[in-house]
Amino acid sequence: MKIAFLGPQASFTQLACSQIFPSEELVPQSSILDCFNAVKNGDAEKAVVPLENSIEGTVSMTLDYLYQFDEISIQSEVIMPISHHLMIHPENENFEKIISHPQALAQTFHFRVNKYGNIPTQDFSSTSASAKLVAENPEEKIAAIANHYAAKLYGLKIIDENIQDFEQNHTRFIVISRENEALQLNFKKTSEKTSLLITLPEDHAGGLHQVLSVFAWRKMNLSKIESRTLKTGLGNYFFYINVEGNWENILYKNSLEELKSIGAEVRFAGHYSEYELEG
Amino acid sequence: MKIAFLGPQASFTQLACSQIFPSEELVPQSSILDCFNAVKNGDAEKAVVPLENSIEGTVSMTLDYLYQFDEISIQSEVIMPISHHLMIHPENENFEKIISHPQALAQTFHFRVNKYGNIPTQDFSSTSASAKLVAENPEEKIAAIANHYAAKLYGLKIIDENIQDFEQNHTRFIVISRENEALQLNFKKTSEKTSLLITLPEDHAGGLHQVLSVFAWRKMNLSKIESRTLKTGLGNYFFYINVEGNWENILYKNSLEELKSIGAEVRFAGHYSEYELEG
């Protein structure tokens, strides 16, 4: 089975993807849009894309594509801690410059200044591209900040582990597919949820409140809500909503019917579980 | 007056920043966090950061920092169209490779394939870094995709204008400051809004619905709502809400009092206007 993922090789998305699908063929893509297209066209059966990841992509783009690609559903969500490591070529012992993705440099700012002072940095398009450059240039005294998968792939030596300034640095990925059954994974299950994309009949005051009433009086909890502008013009919105809990509950079916009866367009984007991965 | 902005030089954020503050000293920063810190520490009086921009940063990070830096408010929001141009060194006439930020490459995919077929591409950390490389290497046959500001700054020749696949590619920036008065700008004003960061007393079903009721029965329209996980642990959320309209309305003051009376923590993040910039 082919699984598309947001690359390049050794991206954090690949780190998640290789844990979710350890025995499948993983195919890197150069953008989130390419991942959606690969699934749509049948070039891949599933794809793993960031739902929330400051280094590799934005929740907003993924939500917009979920809205645009109505044949694609979410089968699973995984949360993975982001760990950064400082690595050098094994033939070297020191370095005079640190290279990485700008967000990885930002997320390790205090560590870098405290331990290495004012060593110059240079931005790269990805953490793994910076690791690759270090591997290919043993004559240059440079260090990269990347994940342990990149260190292994490019044969680099990790000299400082877990150098991120905040411990609680998590990132979320979703598995998308043309199938819409939940994917059961062998990781710690943290919740069950249903994702809905809801468009209001018109942009009127209280419209969203009316939609949320459908869930509130049934005591169905919403774990996420996000408004996104429709590309058709300013002022038109869709809402991405996650409803918590067991979707076999009769309340779920009834709430969908009630939403339609008040004129909202509802697109079902998946019933699935959320899991916690190791970093 | 010093204005920090998310760099590097010739980023889309600088393009917006230079229109908003044509006569001030603009100081590039390497991350959104650095922009917030520059304002907090008084190194800059204001900063311009992306609120929604797939190329330079994510709404999520900016919202998280607005929550963490409670001394900082929004003074203005600007919407700017994103236009990509293909540019080469003026001494060259053709090219064998196209370089740019991965999102800019993705956003010009159809144009590139239709006009130039299978010409190889290479990822860069920013569109302007790719333009700079083209400027510094006239002997190499490469083209960059970047904005017109980068073409001007680095003396490049634009050979294809407005090559983005979708016309409606807008991006949003906010002006942040330790002051909280709205900044009046000489651009087309598209709306007035108030941004609130609301934390619920506990994560209970219907809590958000209760908060929205405060605005709904007063017929106050919400133009944006986004839930964000608090870094203190999974399952705790804050909500970023934009309320439309004139903030001198008595309803606004009353709704804030009512929110507090139901146990919600409310942080005011600015009363301000939204403007449309040219690209």
Coordinates of C-alpha atoms in Angstrom, one line a residue:
Chain A
M1 CA 0.0 0.0 0.0
K2 CA 1.3 3.5 -0.9
I3 CA 1.2 6.2 1.7
A4 CA 1.9 9.8 0.6
F5 CA 3.4 12.1 3.2
L6 CA 4.5 15.7 3.4
G7 CA 8.3 15.5 2.7
P8 CA 11.1 15.9 2.3
Q9 CA 12.8 12.7 3.6
A10 CA 13.2 12.7 7.4
S11 CA 10.6 15.4 7.9
F12 CA 8.6 15.3 11.2
T13 CA 5.7 14.1 9.1
Q14 CA 7.8 11.2 7.9
L15 CA 8.7 10.4 11.5
A16 CA 5.0 10.2 12.3
C17 CA 4.1 8.4 9.1
S18 CA 6.8 5.7 9.7
Q19 CA 5.4 4.9 13.1
I20 CA 1.8 4.7 11.8
F21 CA 2.7 2.7 8.7
P22 CA 5.9 0.8 9.5
S23 CA 5.6 -1.7 6.7
E24 CA 4.1 0.3 3.9
E25 CA 5.7 2.2 1.0
L26 CA 6.0 5.9 2.0
V27 CA 6.0 8.4 -0.9
P28 CA 7.2 11.9 -0.1
Q29 CA 5.3 14.9 -1.6
S30 CA 6.4 18.5 -1.8
S31 CA 3.3 20.1 -0.5
I32 CA 0.1 19.4 1.5
L33 CA -1.9 20.0 -1.8
D34 CA 0.2 17.3 -3.5
C35 CA -0.7 14.9 -0.7
F36 CA -4.4 15.5 -1.2
N37 CA -4.1 15.2 -5.0
A38 CA -2.1 11.9 -4.6
V39 CA -5.0 10.4 -2.6
K40 CA -7.7 11.9 -4.9
N41 CA -6.0 10.5 -8.0
G42 CA -5.4 7.1 -6.5
D43 CA -1.5 7.5 -6.7
A44 CA -1.6 6.7 -2.9
E45 CA -4.2 5.0 -0.8
K46 CA -3.7 7.3 2.2
A47 CA -1.7 10.3 3.1
V48 CA -0.3 11.8 6.3
V49 CA -0.4 15.6 6.5
P50 CA 0.2 18.1 9.4
L51 CA -3.0 19.4 11.0
E52 CA -0.9 21.6 13.3
N53 CA 2.8 21.8 12.9
S54 CA 4.7 25.1 13.0
I55 CA 7.6 23.6 11.1
E56 CA 6.0 21.8 8.2
G57 CA 2.6 23.3 7.6
T58 CA -0.4 25.0 8.9
V59 CA -3.7 23.8 10.1
S60 CA -5.4 26.4 7.9
M61 CA -4.2 24.9 4.6
T62 CA -5.1 21.4 5.7
L63 CA -8.6 22.5 6.7
D64 CA -9.1 24.4 3.4
Y65 CA -8.2 21.3 1.4
L66 CA -10.5 19.1 3.5
Y67 CA -13.2 21.5 2.5
Q68 CA -12.2 21.5 -1.2
F69 CA -11.6 17.7 -1.6
D70 CA -15.0 16.4 -0.5
E71 CA -14.2 12.8 -1.5
I72 CA -11.4 12.7 1.2
S73 CA -12.0 12.0 4.9
I74 CA -10.0 11.8 8.1
Q75 CA -9.3 8.2 9.3
S76 CA -7.1 9.0 12.3
E77 CA -5.3 11.8 14.2
V78 CA -2.0 11.4 15.9
I79 CA -0.2 13.7 18.3
M80 CA 3.6 13.6 18.4
P81 CA 6.1 15.5 20.6
I82 CA 8.5 17.6 18.6
S83 CA 12.1 17.0 19.7
H84 CA 15.1 18.9 18.3
H85 CA 18.7 17.6 18.4
L86 CA 21.9 19.3 17.5
M87 CA 24.0 17.2 15.2
I88 CA 27.4 17.3 13.4
H89 CA 29.3 15.3 10.8
P90 CA 30.9 12.3 12.7
E91 CA 34.3 13.3 11.3
N92 CA 34.1 16.7 13.0
E93 CA 34.3 17.7 16.6
N94 CA 33.2 21.3 16.6
F95 CA 31.3 23.8 14.5
E96 CA 31.1 27.5 13.7
K97 CA 27.6 27.8 12.3
I98 CA 24.2 26.2 13.1
I99 CA 21.7 25.6 10.3
S100 CA 18.0 24.6 10.3
H101 CA 14.5 25.6 9.5
P102 CA 13.7 29.1 11.0
Q103 CA 11.1 27.7 13.3
A104 CA 13.5 25.0 14.7
L105 CA 16.0 27.8 15.2
A106 CA 13.4 29.9 17.0
Q107 CA 12.2 26.9 19.2
T108 CA 15.8 26.3 20.4
F109 CA 16.8 29.9 20.9
H110 CA 17.4 29.9 24.7
F111 CA 19.4 26.7 24.5
R112 CA 21.6 27.9 21.7
V113 CA 22.4 31.2 23.3
N114 CA 23.0 29.7 26.8
K115 CA 25.3 27.0 25.6
Y116 CA 26.9 28.4 22.4
G117 CA 26.5 32.1 22.7
N118 CA 26.5 34.1 19.5
I119 CA 27.3 31.4 17.0
P120 CA 25.8 32.4 13.6
T121 CA 22.8 30.6 12.2
Q122 CA 21.4 30.1 8.7
D123 CA 17.8 29.3 7.6
F124 CA 17.0 26.2 5.6
S125 CA 13.7 25.1 4.0
S126 CA 13.5 22.1 6.3
T127 CA 15.3 20.6 9.2
S128 CA 16.1 17.5 7.2
A129 CA 17.6 19.6 4.3
S130 CA 20.0 21.1 6.9
A131 CA 21.0 17.6 8.2
K132 CA 21.6 16.5 4.6
L133 CA 23.9 19.5 3.9
V134 CA 25.9 18.7 7.0
A135 CA 26.3 15.1 5.9
E136 CA 27.4 16.1 2.4
N137 CA 30.0 18.7 3.6
P138 CA 32.3 17.1 6.2
E139 CA 34.9 19.8 5.3
E140 CA 32.6 22.6 6.6
K141 CA 32.3 23.2 10.3
I142 CA 28.5 23.3 10.5
A143 CA 25.9 21.8 12.8
A144 CA 22.2 21.1 12.0
I145 CA 19.1 21.1 14.2
A146 CA 16.9 18.2 13.1
N147 CA 15.1 15.1 14.4
H148 CA 16.7 11.8 15.3
Y149 CA 15.4 10.2 12.2
A150 CA 17.4 12.7 10.1
A151 CA 20.5 12.0 12.2
K152 CA 20.1 8.3 11.5
L153 CA 19.3 8.7 7.8
Y154 CA 22.3 10.9 7.1
G155 CA 24.7 9.3 9.6
L156 CA 25.2 12.3 11.8
K157 CA 26.4 12.4 15.4
I158 CA 23.9 14.0 17.9
I159 CA 25.9 16.2 20.3
D160 CA 22.9 17.8 22.2
E161 CA 19.6 16.0 22.7
N162 CA 16.2 17.5 23.2
I163 CA 17.3 21.1 22.9
Q164 CA 13.8 22.6 22.4
D165 CA 13.1 25.5 24.9
F166 CA 9.6 24.3 25.8
E167 CA 8.8 20.7 26.7
Q168 CA 5.2 20.8 25.6
N169 CA 6.0 21.1 22.0
H170 CA 3.5 18.8 20.3
T171 CA 2.3 18.6 16.7
R172 CA -0.7 16.9 15.1
F173 CA -1.0 14.9 11.9
I174 CA -4.0 13.3 10.3
V175 CA -4.3 10.3 8.1
I176 CA -6.6 11.0 5.1
S177 CA -8.1 8.6 2.6
R178 CA -10.9 8.2 0.1
E179 CA -12.3 5.6 2.6
N180 CA -14.1 7.0 5.6
E181 CA -13.8 4.2 8.2
A182 CA -11.8 4.9 11.3
L183 CA -8.3 3.4 11.3
Q184 CA -7.5 1.5 14.5
L185 CA -3.9 2.0 15.5
N186 CA -1.7 0.3 18.2
F187 CA -0.9 3.5 20.1
K188 CA -2.3 5.1 23.3
K189 CA -5.9 6.2 22.3
T190 CA -6.6 9.7 23.7
S191 CA -10.1 10.4 22.4
E192 CA -12.7 9.7 19.8
K193 CA -14.1 12.4 17.6
T194 CA -16.2 13.4 14.6
S195 CA -15.1 16.2 12.3
L196 CA -17.7 18.3 10.5
L197 CA -17.4 21.1 8.0
I198 CA -20.4 23.4 8.4
T199 CA -21.4 26.2 6.2
L200 CA -24.1 28.6 7.4
P201 CA -27.0 29.6 5.1
E202 CA -25.9 33.3 5.4
D203 CA -23.5 35.3 7.5
H204 CA -26.0 36.5 10.1
A205 CA -25.4 37.4 13.8
G206 CA -26.0 34.4 15.9
G207 CA -25.8 31.8 13.1
L208 CA -22.9 30.0 14.7
H209 CA -24.6 30.2 18.0
Q210 CA -27.6 28.4 16.5
V211 CA -25.4 25.7 15.1
L212 CA -23.7 25.2 18.5
S213 CA -27.1 25.0 20.2
V214 CA -27.7 21.7 18.3
F215 CA -24.7 20.2 20.2
A216 CA -25.1 22.1 23.5
W217 CA -28.6 21.0 24.5
R218 CA -27.5 17.4 23.8
K219 CA -24.5 17.9 26.0
M220 CA -22.2 16.9 23.2
N221 CA -18.7 18.4 23.8
L222 CA -16.8 20.3 21.1
S223 CA -13.1 19.9 21.3
K224 CA -12.2 22.1 18.4
I225 CA -13.8 24.9 16.4
E226 CA -12.2 27.0 13.7
S227 CA -13.7 29.4 11.3
R228 CA -12.3 29.6 7.8
T229 CA -13.1 32.1 5.0
L230 CA -14.5 30.4 1.9
K231 CA -12.4 31.2 -1.2
T232 CA -15.6 32.4 -3.0
G233 CA -15.5 35.8 -1.4
L234 CA -14.7 37.7 1.8
G235 CA -17.3 37.4 4.5
N236 CA -18.4 33.8 3.8
Y237 CA -17.2 31.2 6.3
F238 CA -17.1 27.5 6.9
F239 CA -16.6 26.1 10.4
Y240 CA -14.4 23.1 11.2
I241 CA -15.8 21.5 14.3
N242 CA -14.7 18.4 16.3
V243 CA -17.4 16.7 18.3
E244 CA -16.1 14.4 21.1
G245 CA -17.3 11.0 22.0
N246 CA -18.7 7.8 20.6
W247 CA -20.3 8.4 17.2
E248 CA -22.7 5.4 17.4
N249 CA -24.7 7.5 19.8
I250 CA -28.2 8.3 18.4
L251 CA -27.6 11.9 19.4
Y252 CA -25.1 12.2 16.6
K253 CA -27.5 11.3 13.9
N254 CA -30.2 13.5 15.3
S255 CA -27.9 16.5 15.6
L256 CA -26.9 16.2 11.9
E257 CA -30.5 16.1 10.9
E258 CA -31.3 19.2 13.0
L259 CA -28.3 21.1 11.5
K260 CA -29.7 20.4 8.0
S261 CA -33.2 21.5 9.1
I262 CA -31.9 24.9 10.1
G263 CA -30.4 25.4 6.6
A264 CA -26.7 24.6 7.4
E265 CA -24.7 22.6 4.9
V266 CA -22.9 19.9 6.7
R267 CA -20.0 17.9 5.3
F268 CA -18.9 14.9 7.3
A269 CA -15.1 14.7 7.4
G270 CA -14.6 11.6 9.5
H271 CA -15.3 9.6 12.6
Y272 CA -12.0 8.6 14.1
S273 CA -9.7 8.2 17.1
E274 CA -6.8 10.4 18.3
Y275 CA -3.6 8.6 19.4
E276 CA -0.4 9.7 21.0
L277 CA 2.9 8.7 19.3
E278 CA 6.4 8.8 20.7
G279 CA 8.7 11.4 19.4
Chain B
M1 CA 10.0 54.8 15.3
K2 CA 11.2 51.3 15.0
I3 CA 8.9 48.6 13.5
A4 CA 9.9 45.0 13.8
F5 CA 8.6 42.6 11.1
L6 CA 9.0 38.9 10.3
G7 CA 11.9 38.8 7.9
P8 CA 14.0 38.2 5.9
Q9 CA 14.4 41.3 3.7
A10 CA 11.8 41.3 0.9
S11 CA 9.4 38.9 2.7
F12 CA 5.7 39.3 2.1
T13 CA 5.5 40.7 5.7
Q14 CA 8.0 43.4 4.7
L15 CA 5.9 44.1 1.6
A16 CA 2.9 44.7 3.9
C17 CA 5.0 46.5 6.6
S18 CA 6.5 49.0 4.1
Q19 CA 3.0 50.0 2.9
I20 CA 1.7 50.4 6.4
F21 CA 4.8 52.3 7.7
P22 CA 6.4 53.9 4.6
S23 CA 8.6 56.3 6.6
E24 CA 9.6 54.3 9.7
E25 CA 12.7 52.2 10.4
L26 CA 11.8 48.6 9.6
V27 CA 13.8 46.0 11.6
P28 CA 13.6 42.3 10.3
Q29 CA 13.3 39.5 12.9
S30 CA 13.9 35.8 12.3
S31 CA 10.7 34.5 13.9
I32 CA 7.2 35.6 15.0
L33 CA 8.4 35.0 18.6
D34 CA 11.3 37.5 18.1
C35 CA 8.7 40.1 16.8
F36 CA 6.7 39.8 20.0
N37 CA 9.8 39.9 22.2
A38 CA 11.1 43.0 20.4
V39 CA 7.8 44.8 21.2
K40 CA 7.8 43.5 24.8
N41 CA 11.4 44.6 25.5
G42 CA 10.9 48.0 23.8
D43 CA 13.4 47.3 21.1
A44 CA 10.6 48.2 18.7
E45 CA 7.5 50.2 19.2
K46 CA 5.3 48.0 17.0
A47 CA 5.7 44.8 15.0
V48 CA 4.0 43.4 11.9
V49 CA 3.4 39.7 12.0
P50 CA 1.4 37.2 9.8
L51 CA -2.0 36.3 11.2
E52 CA -2.6 34.0 8.3
N53 CA 0.1 33.4 5.7
S54 CA 0.9 30.0 4.3
I55 CA 4.4 31.1 3.2
E56 CA 5.7 32.9 6.3
G57 CA 3.9 31.8 9.3
T58 CA 0.8 30.4 10.9
V59 CA -2.2 31.9 12.5
S60 CA -1.8 29.3 15.4
M61 CA 1.6 30.6 16.5
T62 CA 0.5 34.2 16.4
L63 CA -2.6 33.5 18.5
D64 CA -0.6 31.5 21.0
Y65 CA 1.8 34.4 21.4
L66 CA -1.1 36.9 21.7
Y67 CA -2.2 34.8 24.6
Q68 CA 1.2 34.5 26.2
F69 CA 2.2 38.2 25.8
D70 CA -0.7 39.8 27.7
E71 CA 0.9 43.2 27.5
I72 CA 0.6 43.2 23.7
S73 CA -2.5 44.2 21.8
I74 CA -3.6 44.3 18.1
Q75 CA -3.7 47.8 16.7
S76 CA -4.7 47.0 13.1
E77 CA -5.2 44.2 10.7
V78 CA -4.4 44.3 7.0
I79 CA -5.3 42.0 4.1
M80 CA -2.9 41.8 1.2
P81 CA -3.1 39.7 -2.0
I82 CA -0.2 37.3 -2.5
S83 CA 1.3 37.7 -6.0
H84 CA 4.1 35.5 -7.3
H85 CA 6.5 36.4 -10.1
L86 CA 9.1 34.4 -12.0
M87 CA 12.4 36.3 -12.1
I88 CA 15.9 35.8 -13.5
H89 CA 19.3 37.6 -13.4
P90 CA 19.1 40.5 -15.9
E91 CA 22.3 39.1 -17.6
N92 CA 20.6 35.8 -18.4
E93 CA 17.9 34.9 -20.9
N94 CA 16.8 31.4 -19.9
F95 CA 17.0 29.1 -16.9
E96 CA 17.2 25.4 -16.2
K97 CA 15.9 25.3 -12.6
I98 CA 13.3 27.2 -10.5
I99 CA 14.0 27.9 -6.9
S100 CA 11.6 29.2 -4.2
H101 CA 9.8 28.5 -0.9
P102 CA 8.0 25.2 -1.1
Q103 CA 4.6 26.9 -0.7
A104 CA 5.3 29.4 -3.5
L105 CA 6.3 26.4 -5.7
A106 CA 3.1 24.7 -4.7
Q107 CA 1.0 27.8 -5.4
T108 CA 2.4 28.1 -8.9
F109 CA 2.3 24.4 -9.9
H110 CA -0.1 24.6 -12.8
F111 CA 1.5 27.6 -14.3
R112 CA 5.0 26.1 -14.1
V113 CA 3.9 22.8 -15.6
N114 CA 1.8 24.4 -18.4
K115 CA 4.5 26.8 -19.5
Y116 CA 7.8 25.2 -18.6
G117 CA 7.0 21.5 -18.4
N118 CA 9.2 19.4 -16.2
I119 CA 11.9 22.0 -15.2
P120 CA 13.5 20.9 -11.9
T121 CA 12.7 22.9 -8.7
Q122 CA 14.5 23.4 -5.4
D123 CA 13.2 24.4 -2.0
F124 CA 14.4 27.5 -0.2
S125 CA 13.6 28.8 3.3
S126 CA 12.0 31.9 1.9
T127 CA 11.0 33.4 -1.5
S128 CA 13.4 36.3 -0.9
A129 CA 16.3 34.0 -0.1
S130 CA 15.8 32.4 -3.5
A131 CA 15.7 35.8 -5.2
K132 CA 19.0 36.7 -3.5
L133 CA 20.7 33.6 -4.6
V134 CA 19.7 34.3 -8.3
A135 CA 21.1 37.8 -7.9
E136 CA 24.4 36.6 -6.5
N137 CA 25.0 33.8 -9.1
P138 CA 24.6 35.3 -12.6
E139 CA 26.7 32.4 -14.0
E140 CA 24.0 29.9 -12.9
K141 CA 20.9 29.4 -15.0
I142 CA 18.3 29.6 -12.3
A143 CA 15.0 31.5 -11.9
A144 CA 13.3 32.4 -8.6
I145 CA 9.7 32.8 -7.7
A146 CA 9.3 35.8 -5.3
N147 CA 7.4 39.1 -4.9
H148 CA 8.0 42.3 -6.9
Y149 CA 9.7 43.9 -3.9
A150 CA 12.4 41.1 -4.0
A151 CA 12.8 41.6 -7.7
K152 CA 13.5 45.3 -7.1
L153 CA 15.7 44.9 -4.1
Y154 CA 17.9 42.3 -5.8
G155 CA 17.8 43.9 -9.3
L156 CA 16.2 40.9 -11.0
K157 CA 14.2 40.8 -14.3
I158 CA 10.5 39.6 -14.0
I159 CA 9.8 37.3 -16.9
D160 CA 6.3 36.1 -15.9
E161 CA 4.0 38.2 -13.7
N162 CA 1.2 37.0 -11.4
I163 CA 1.8 33.3 -11.9
Q164 CA -0.2 32.0 -8.8
D165 CA -2.7 29.3 -9.7
F166 CA -5.6 30.9 -7.7
E167 CA -6.4 34.6 -7.9
Q168 CA -8.0 34.7 -4.4
N169 CA -4.7 34.2 -2.6
H170 CA -4.9 36.7 0.3
T171 CA -2.9 36.8 3.4
R172 CA -3.4 38.7 6.7
F173 CA -1.1 40.6 8.9
I174 CA -1.6 42.4 12.3
V175 CA 0.2 45.4 13.8
I176 CA 1.0 44.6 17.4
S177 CA 2.1 47.1 20.1
R178 CA 2.2 47.7 23.9
E179 CA -0.3 50.5 23.2
N180 CA -3.9 49.4 22.6
E181 CA -5.5 52.2 20.7
A182 CA -6.6 51.4 17.1
L183 CA -4.2 52.6 14.4
Q184 CA -6.0 54.6 11.7
L185 CA -4.5 53.8 8.2
N186 CA -5.0 55.4 4.8
F187 CA -6.3 52.3 3.1
K188 CA -9.7 50.9 2.2
K189 CA -11.3 50.0 5.6
T190 CA -13.2 46.7 5.3
S191 CA -14.4 46.2 8.9
E192 CA -14.1 47.1 12.6
K193 CA -13.6 44.4 15.1
T194 CA -12.7 43.5 18.7
S195 CA -10.5 40.5 19.5
L196 CA -11.0 38.6 22.7
L197 CA -9.1 35.7 24.2
I198 CA -11.5 33.8 26.3
T199 CA -10.7 30.9 28.7
L200 CA -13.6 28.8 30.0
P201 CA -13.8 28.0 33.7
E202 CA -13.7 24.3 32.9
D203 CA -13.9 22.1 29.8
H204 CA -17.6 21.3 30.0
A205 CA -20.0 20.4 27.3
G206 CA -21.8 23.6 26.2
G207 CA -19.3 26.0 27.7
L208 CA -18.5 27.6 24.4
H209 CA -22.2 27.7 23.6
Q210 CA -22.8 29.6 26.8
V211 CA -20.0 32.1 25.9
L212 CA -21.5 32.6 22.4
S213 CA -25.0 33.2 23.9
V214 CA -23.6 36.4 25.4
F215 CA -23.0 37.7 21.9
A216 CA -25.9 36.0 20.1
W217 CA -28.8 37.5 22.0
R218 CA -27.3 40.9 21.6
K219 CA -27.1 40.2 17.8
M220 CA -23.3 40.9 17.9
N221 CA -21.7 39.1 14.9
L222 CA -18.6 37.0 15.3
S223 CA -16.4 37.1 12.2
K224 CA -13.8 34.6 13.5
I225 CA -13.6 31.9 16.2
E226 CA -10.7 29.6 16.8
S227 CA -10.0 27.2 19.7
R228 CA -6.4 26.8 20.8
T229 CA -5.0 24.3 23.3
L230 CA -3.4 25.9 26.4
K231 CA 0.2 24.8 26.8
T232 CA -0.6 23.8 30.4
G233 CA -2.0 20.5 29.4
L234 CA -4.1 18.7 26.8
G235 CA -7.9 19.4 27.0
N236 CA -7.7 23.0 28.2
Y237 CA -8.6 25.6 25.6
F238 CA -8.7 29.2 25.0
F239 CA -10.8 30.8 22.2
Y240 CA -9.8 33.6 20.0
I241 CA -12.9 35.5 19.0
N242 CA -13.5 38.5 16.7
V243 CA -16.6 40.5 17.4
E244 CA -17.7 42.7 14.5
G245 CA -18.8 46.3 14.7
N246 CA -18.4 49.6 16.5
W247 CA -16.9 49.0 19.9
E248 CA -18.3 52.1 21.4
N249 CA -21.6 50.3 21.5
I250 CA -22.9 49.8 25.1
L251 CA -23.6 46.2 24.2
Y252 CA -19.8 45.6 24.1
K253 CA -19.2 46.7 27.7
N254 CA -22.2 44.7 28.9
S255 CA -21.2 41.5 27.1
L256 CA -17.8 41.6 28.7
E257 CA -19.3 42.0 32.2
E258 CA -21.7 39.1 31.5
L259 CA -18.8 36.9 30.3
K260 CA -16.9 37.5 33.5
S261 CA -20.1 36.8 35.5
I262 CA -20.4 33.3 34.1
G263 CA -16.8 32.6 35.1
A264 CA -15.0 33.0 31.8
E265 CA -11.6 34.7 31.8
V266 CA -11.5 37.4 29.1
R267 CA -8.4 39.0 27.8
F268 CA -9.0 42.0 25.6
A269 CA -6.6 41.8 22.6
G270 CA -7.6 45.0 20.7
H271 CA -10.3 47.1 19.1
Y272 CA -9.2 47.9 15.6
S273 CA -10.0 48.2 12.0
E274 CA -9.2 45.9 9.1
Y275 CA -7.8 47.3 5.9
E276 CA -7.1 46.1 2.4
L277 CA -3.7 46.7 0.9
E278 CA -2.5 46.4 -2.6
G279 CA -0.1 43.5 -3.5

